[in-house]
Amino acid sequence: MSQKVIISLDAMGGAGAPDSVIAGANIARNHHHDLYYLFYGNDRILNDKISYFPNLIGNCEVFPTKDVVSDEEQPVKALRSGAESSMRKAIDAVKDGFASACVSAGNTGALMVMSKLVLKEITGIRRPAIIGIMPTQAGEGTVMLDLGANAVCDENNLFQFALMGDCFAKAVLGKQNPSIALLNVGVEQIKGRDIEKKTYDMLKRSSLNFVGYIEGHDLTKGEVDVVVTDGFSGNVVLKTAEGTVRFLMGLMKEGLTGNTLTKVGGLLVKKSIKKALSGVDPNKKNGAMFIGINGIVVKSHGSASAEGFANAISVAYDLVKRDVNKQIAKELDLMKDISSKFNIVDIIKEKSAKILGLK
Amino acid sequence: MSQKVIISLDAMGGAGAPDSVIAGANIARNHHHDLYYLFYGNDRILNDKISYFPNLIGNCEVFPTKDVVSDEEQPVKALRSGAESSMRKAIDAVKDGFASACVSAGNTGALMVMSKLVLKEITGIRRPAIIGIMPTQAGEGTVMLDLGANAVCDENNLFQFALMGDCFAKAVLGKQNPSIALLNVGVEQIKGRDIEKKTYDMLKRSSLNFVGYIEGHDLTKGEVDVVVTDGFSGNVVLKTAEGTVRFLMGLMKEGLTGNTLTKVGGLLVKKSIKKALSGVDPNKKNGAMFIGINGIVVKSHGSASAEGFANAISVAYDLVKRDVNKQIAKELDLMKDISSKFNIVDIIKEKSAKILGLK
C-alpha cells in the first residue's frame, strides 16, 4: 500500500467555511483515494459536520483550535495575535512534518506572512511569490507569477520568479522545457519599463527557455507555459480576468432568458455552455501556491465553492506528488553560477557608471 | 442648418484598411447625419471604393498621401520618415483647423508621438494619456486611463489623469460629479505601491469625487465612473479583459455546436447571445482618445471591423460635440491653486527631509 498524502486544512478560513472546506475535502477524496486530512478549527462543529460524509470518516483527524484569522485582519497583526488560529496550526503541521501540504481559503496576506515566518524561504530565494495556473484556450493552462505577493520587484526577483515558474510548470504541467514569457505592453524589445528590459536581458542570457514578451490579450491563448511579472501587475491580471469572466457569464444568462424561443434554446444549451465554461469559472478553477518557501501552502479563493476548494486540494496533491520544492532547490543550485554572475555584472556596471560620473 | 462635424480619417492605418475605414465611416454617418469626412490615403483606391457608398458621396473629400506608417515602425522613426503619411496628414488637418477630430487605426505609438508633436500638450498637462471606456455590468461603462501612453508615472501624473478622467466622464458619460477610483491590489489604505499611496493622499485632499481604491475584479461592475492607473497597468487590464472576452466567446461557440440538441438550441439563442455580448466585443466596442493634447485624436483598434471603426468615429463625434478639451482646460484652471499647492507641499517636504538628514 502506498503512503497517504496528508494535507492540513484551515477549516475556518474563507466565506463558505467550514462547510465548503468539508464538502470540498470530500469531493477531492473521491478523485484521490490516498488523501488524508488534518482539519483545524472548531472541533465540535467540525466533528458534527464531518459525520455526514462517510468518505471522510476514518480518513481525517480534527484538531481543535481556539482562534480564526478574520479577512480584515492586517497580516502583521494576524501574525502576532493568531498563534492559536486554525490557519497558523495548519501551517505548523507542515513545518512539523505531520502534513505534506496546507490549504487555506483564509486571509491571503496573513497566510503569506505566517507561511514565510514558519516555513522560511528556500535557501537562495529572495522573495517567495504567489503562483497559479490561468485557464487557456489551448493546452492545460499557463503558469503565472507573481499573483500578488510582491507589489514592487526588481529584475533579480523577476528572474527568480522565472526559475520557480519553470520548476512549477515541469512539476505540475509535466512540461519538459517550459517556455517562459515576460508580461509587457508590447512585444518589441524596446517596450515597457526599465525592469522589463533588464529582466529580458537576464532571461535571454540564461539557460531557461525564454521566448520574449507577451501582451495581455495573448495570455489566454496558451501559447506559453509560464508568464512572469511583478505582484502588482499579476494581481491586476488575475482579478481583471476573473471579473471579466463573471461579467460575461452574467451577460450570457441574461441573453438566455429573453423571449420564449431563447428560453427554450437556453434550456437546450445550458448544460453544454456550463460545461464549456467550467474550466474558467473562478469559483471552480482554483488554487494558488505560495512558492519559494520550504513547504507547500495552497491558497484557495476566499469565496470558493466546495468544488473550488476541492480543486485547491487537488493542486496541493499534485505539488506533493511531484515534489515541486525539491525541483526548485535543484534548479537553483544549477543556476547559482549564472545568478551570481549577473549580480557581479550589475555591481560592476553600477560602480563604473559612478566612477565615470554617469550616476 | 447646424454646422457639420468634420473628422479626418487615416484611411490607410489598421489591418482592415482602407475597407473597414470606408465601411465604418458609412455606418457612423447613418447614425450622425452631420458627419463629414476628410479621407487621407491612396486617392485612386479610396475614390474607387467610396463610389460604392452613396451615403458618403458628397459628404467627404479624399486627399492623396504618399506614405503609410507601418505597424512595425518605431514611433520616433515614424515621426521622421512619416511626414507625408496618411496618419500625419490626418493629424495636421486637426491642427490646421480643417477637421475637429482625427481617427486612426494605425500604429498606436506613432499616432501618439505625432499627435503630441503636432498638437502639443494642453498647458499645464505634463503627460497626455490614453483614455477609453470599459464596458460594465451596470451603467454606460467606466472611463479608464492611462491605457498605455506612459509605462512609468509618478503621483503628479496620476493626479492629472484623475482630473482629465473627471472631465472626460462629464463630457462623454454626462455625469455631474463622476466618482473616481485608483486601481490597486486591495482596497485597504495600506495596500499597493508607494505611488498608489501618494496618489491616494493627493486625491483624498482634492475636490474631486475620489472614492478610494478599486481591485481588478470590480472593474466590470460599473460602480465607479473613472478608474485611474499608470499606463503599464492600464494597458495590461485593457488587453487582459479583451483576451478574456475573445477566449470566452470561443468557448461558447464550441459549447453551442456539440450534439444535435445543443446545435438546435444554439440556433435559437445565437442572436440573443450575440446581442447580449455585442457591448463587450473588442472588435465592436472601440475607440480610445489620446487625452491632454490640443485636439481630439481617437485611436481605433488595429483589427477593428467596420462596425468597430464606426464606433471609434462615434466616440470622436461625441468628444467634438461635448468640447471635452475646453472642459479640461477649465478644470485645470480651477485646480491650478490646489495642484500648485501640492507641488509646494512636496517640495517643502523634500527640502525639510534633506535638511533633517532624512534623505
PDB file of C-alpha atoms in Angstrom, chain A residues 71 74 135-137 151-152 183-186 188 190 192-193 196 215-217 219-220 229-233 235-237 239-249 251-252 254-256 261-262 264-266 268-269 272-273 276-277 280, chain B residues 71 74 135-137 151-152 183-186 188 190 192-193 196 215-217 219-220 229-233 235-237 239-249 251-252 254-256 261-262 264-266 268-269 272-273 276-277 280:
ATOM      1  CA  ASP A  71     -10.357  38.560   6.424  1.00  0.00           C
ATOM      2  CA  GLN A  74      -3.754  43.103   8.976  1.00  0.00           C
ATOM      3  CA  PRO A 135      -7.056  28.661 -17.868  1.00  0.00           C
ATOM      4  CA  THR A 136      -6.239  28.931 -21.570  1.00  0.00           C
ATOM      5  CA  GLN A 137      -7.709  28.218 -24.993  1.00  0.00           C
ATOM      6  CA  ALA A 151       3.811  44.706  -5.373  1.00  0.00           C
ATOM      7  CA  VAL A 152       7.264  46.053  -6.142  1.00  0.00           C
ATOM      8  CA  LEU A 183       4.395  40.288 -19.390  1.00  0.00           C
ATOM      9  CA  ASN A 184       4.717  43.619 -21.166  1.00  0.00           C
ATOM     10  CA  VAL A 185       2.729  46.279 -23.022  1.00  0.00           C
ATOM     11  CA  GLY A 186       4.202  45.295 -26.400  1.00  0.00           C
ATOM     12  CA  GLU A 188       9.110  44.733 -29.313  1.00  0.00           C
ATOM     13  CA  ILE A 190      12.212  48.439 -26.520  1.00  0.00           C
ATOM     14  CA  GLY A 192       7.927  48.580 -21.293  1.00  0.00           C
ATOM     15  CA  ARG A 193       9.621  49.816 -18.183  1.00  0.00           C
ATOM     16  CA  GLU A 196      11.141  44.566 -18.140  1.00  0.00           C
ATOM     17  CA  GLU A 215       0.858  41.071 -24.043  1.00  0.00           C
ATOM     18  CA  GLY A 216      -2.361  40.900 -22.033  1.00  0.00           C
ATOM     19  CA  HIS A 217      -4.544  39.796 -24.933  1.00  0.00           C
ATOM     20  CA  LEU A 219      -2.387  35.433 -22.044  1.00  0.00           C
ATOM     21  CA  THR A 220      -5.413  33.195 -22.580  1.00  0.00           C
ATOM     22  CA  THR A 229       5.521  39.645 -13.908  1.00  0.00           C
ATOM     23  CA  ASP A 230       5.589  41.676 -10.688  1.00  0.00           C
ATOM     24  CA  GLY A 231       2.946  41.133  -7.999  1.00  0.00           C
ATOM     25  CA  PHE A 232       1.059  44.317  -8.808  1.00  0.00           C
ATOM     26  CA  SER A 233       0.557  43.517 -12.493  1.00  0.00           C
ATOM     27  CA  ASN A 235      -2.719  40.562  -9.285  1.00  0.00           C
ATOM     28  CA  VAL A 236      -4.356  43.036 -11.652  1.00  0.00           C
ATOM     29  CA  VAL A 237      -4.318  40.469 -14.494  1.00  0.00           C
ATOM     30  CA  LYS A 239      -8.537  39.802 -10.907  1.00  0.00           C
ATOM     31  CA  THR A 240      -9.379  41.515 -14.202  1.00  0.00           C
ATOM     32  CA  ALA A 241      -9.707  38.141 -15.912  1.00  0.00           C
ATOM     33  CA  GLU A 242     -11.901  36.847 -13.088  1.00  0.00           C
ATOM     34  CA  GLY A 243     -14.089  39.934 -13.140  1.00  0.00           C
ATOM     35  CA  THR A 244     -14.463  39.698 -16.914  1.00  0.00           C
ATOM     36  CA  VAL A 245     -15.448  36.013 -16.733  1.00  0.00           C
ATOM     37  CA  ARG A 246     -18.113  36.764 -14.103  1.00  0.00           C
ATOM     38  CA  PHE A 247     -19.355  39.715 -16.159  1.00  0.00           C
ATOM     39  CA  LEU A 248     -19.700  37.654 -19.340  1.00  0.00           C
ATOM     40  CA  MET A 249     -21.370  34.757 -17.562  1.00  0.00           C
ATOM     41  CA  LEU A 251     -24.496  38.703 -19.734  1.00  0.00           C
ATOM     42  CA  MET A 252     -24.975  35.246 -21.170  1.00  0.00           C
ATOM     43  CA  GLU A 254     -29.473  37.438 -19.465  1.00  0.00           C
ATOM     44  CA  GLY A 255     -29.146  36.548 -23.138  1.00  0.00           C
ATOM     45  CA  LEU A 256     -30.597  33.097 -22.492  1.00  0.00           C
ATOM     46  CA  LEU A 261     -37.797  30.956 -28.055  1.00  0.00           C
ATOM     47  CA  THR A 262     -34.483  31.883 -26.452  1.00  0.00           C
ATOM     48  CA  VAL A 264     -36.315  27.064 -24.900  1.00  0.00           C
ATOM     49  CA  GLY A 265     -32.974  27.346 -26.677  1.00  0.00           C
ATOM     50  CA  GLY A 266     -31.389  28.311 -23.383  1.00  0.00           C
ATOM     51  CA  LEU A 268     -31.137  23.071 -24.574  1.00  0.00           C
ATOM     52  CA  VAL A 269     -27.678  24.665 -24.439  1.00  0.00           C
ATOM     53  CA  SER A 272     -23.293  22.403 -22.739  1.00  0.00           C
ATOM     54  CA  ILE A 273     -22.342  26.050 -22.125  1.00  0.00           C
ATOM     55  CA  ALA A 276     -17.637  24.677 -21.818  1.00  0.00           C
ATOM     56  CA  LEU A 277     -17.149  27.418 -19.248  1.00  0.00           C
ATOM     57  CA  VAL A 280     -12.712  29.201 -16.426  1.00  0.00           C
TER      58      VAL A 280
ATOM     59  CA  ASP B  71       2.578  48.828 -37.568  1.00  0.00           C
ATOM     60  CA  GLN B  74       9.292  52.656 -34.286  1.00  0.00           C
ATOM     61  CA  PRO B 135     -17.932  48.106 -20.856  1.00  0.00           C
ATOM     62  CA  THR B 136     -19.552  47.337 -17.499  1.00  0.00           C
ATOM     63  CA  GLN B 137     -22.382  45.347 -15.968  1.00  0.00           C
ATOM     64  CA  ALA B 151       4.514  52.934 -18.756  1.00  0.00           C
ATOM     65  CA  VAL B 152       6.064  54.733 -15.789  1.00  0.00           C
ATOM     66  CA  LEU B 183      -6.570  50.789  -9.336  1.00  0.00           C
ATOM     67  CA  ASN B 184      -4.831  48.757  -6.643  1.00  0.00           C
ATOM     68  CA  VAL B 185      -4.294  45.191  -5.425  1.00  0.00           C
ATOM     69  CA  GLY B 186      -6.529  45.678  -2.410  1.00  0.00           C
ATOM     70  CA  GLU B 188      -7.285  48.833   2.348  1.00  0.00           C
ATOM     71  CA  ILE B 190      -2.009  50.378   3.230  1.00  0.00           C
ATOM     72  CA  GLY B 192      -0.139  48.740  -3.067  1.00  0.00           C
ATOM     73  CA  ARG B 193       2.996  50.543  -4.061  1.00  0.00           C
ATOM     74  CA  GLU B 196      -0.730  54.418  -5.080  1.00  0.00           C
ATOM     75  CA  GLU B 215      -9.452  45.972  -7.493  1.00  0.00           C
ATOM     76  CA  GLY B 216      -9.334  44.218 -10.857  1.00  0.00           C
ATOM     77  CA  HIS B 217     -12.380  42.043 -10.243  1.00  0.00           C
ATOM     78  CA  LEU B 219     -13.668  46.950 -12.750  1.00  0.00           C
ATOM     79  CA  THR B 220     -16.515  45.491 -14.793  1.00  0.00           C
ATOM     80  CA  THR B 229      -3.756  53.889 -13.095  1.00  0.00           C
ATOM     81  CA  ASP B 230      -0.354  54.036 -14.794  1.00  0.00           C
ATOM     82  CA  GLY B 231      -0.003  53.156 -18.482  1.00  0.00           C
ATOM     83  CA  PHE B 232       1.562  49.762 -17.806  1.00  0.00           C
ATOM     84  CA  SER B 233      -1.232  48.507 -15.557  1.00  0.00           C
ATOM     85  CA  ASN B 235      -2.646  48.511 -20.831  1.00  0.00           C
ATOM     86  CA  VAL B 236      -2.427  45.154 -19.081  1.00  0.00           C
ATOM     87  CA  VAL B 237      -6.012  45.492 -17.789  1.00  0.00           C
ATOM     88  CA  LYS B 239      -5.668  43.725 -23.071  1.00  0.00           C
ATOM     89  CA  THR B 240      -6.354  41.054 -20.446  1.00  0.00           C
ATOM     90  CA  ALA B 241     -10.057  41.917 -20.495  1.00  0.00           C
ATOM     91  CA  GLU B 242     -10.079  41.801 -24.315  1.00  0.00           C
ATOM     92  CA  GLY B 243      -8.259  38.490 -24.404  1.00  0.00           C
ATOM     93  CA  THR B 244     -10.628  37.014 -21.828  1.00  0.00           C
ATOM     94  CA  VAL B 245     -13.685  38.153 -23.797  1.00  0.00           C
ATOM     95  CA  ARG B 246     -12.337  36.577 -27.008  1.00  0.00           C
ATOM     96  CA  PHE B 247     -11.467  33.382 -25.108  1.00  0.00           C
ATOM     97  CA  LEU B 248     -14.943  33.049 -23.607  1.00  0.00           C
ATOM     98  CA  MET B 249     -16.672  33.814 -26.886  1.00  0.00           C
ATOM     99  CA  LEU B 251     -15.587  28.595 -25.619  1.00  0.00           C
ATOM    100  CA  MET B 252     -19.230  29.470 -26.009  1.00  0.00           C
ATOM    101  CA  GLU B 254     -17.733  25.408 -29.031  1.00  0.00           C
ATOM    102  CA  GLY B 255     -20.396  24.841 -26.382  1.00  0.00           C
ATOM    103  CA  LEU B 256     -23.130  25.672 -28.880  1.00  0.00           C
ATOM    104  CA  LEU B 261     -29.773  19.146 -29.447  1.00  0.00           C
ATOM    105  CA  THR B 262     -27.312  21.852 -28.471  1.00  0.00           C
ATOM    106  CA  VAL B 264     -30.725  23.389 -32.343  1.00  0.00           C
ATOM    107  CA  GLY B 265     -30.640  25.258 -29.058  1.00  0.00           C
ATOM    108  CA  GLY B 266     -27.613  27.176 -30.314  1.00  0.00           C
ATOM    109  CA  LEU B 268     -32.348  29.604 -31.101  1.00  0.00           C
ATOM    110  CA  VAL B 269     -30.109  31.574 -28.732  1.00  0.00           C
ATOM    111  CA  SER B 272     -29.800  36.768 -28.348  1.00  0.00           C
ATOM    112  CA  ILE B 273     -26.329  35.883 -27.019  1.00  0.00           C
ATOM    113  CA  ALA B 276     -26.020  40.393 -25.105  1.00  0.00           C
ATOM    114  CA  LEU B 277     -22.296  40.255 -25.831  1.00  0.00           C
ATOM    115  CA  VAL B 280     -18.154  43.844 -24.888  1.00  0.00           C
TER     116      VAL B 280
END
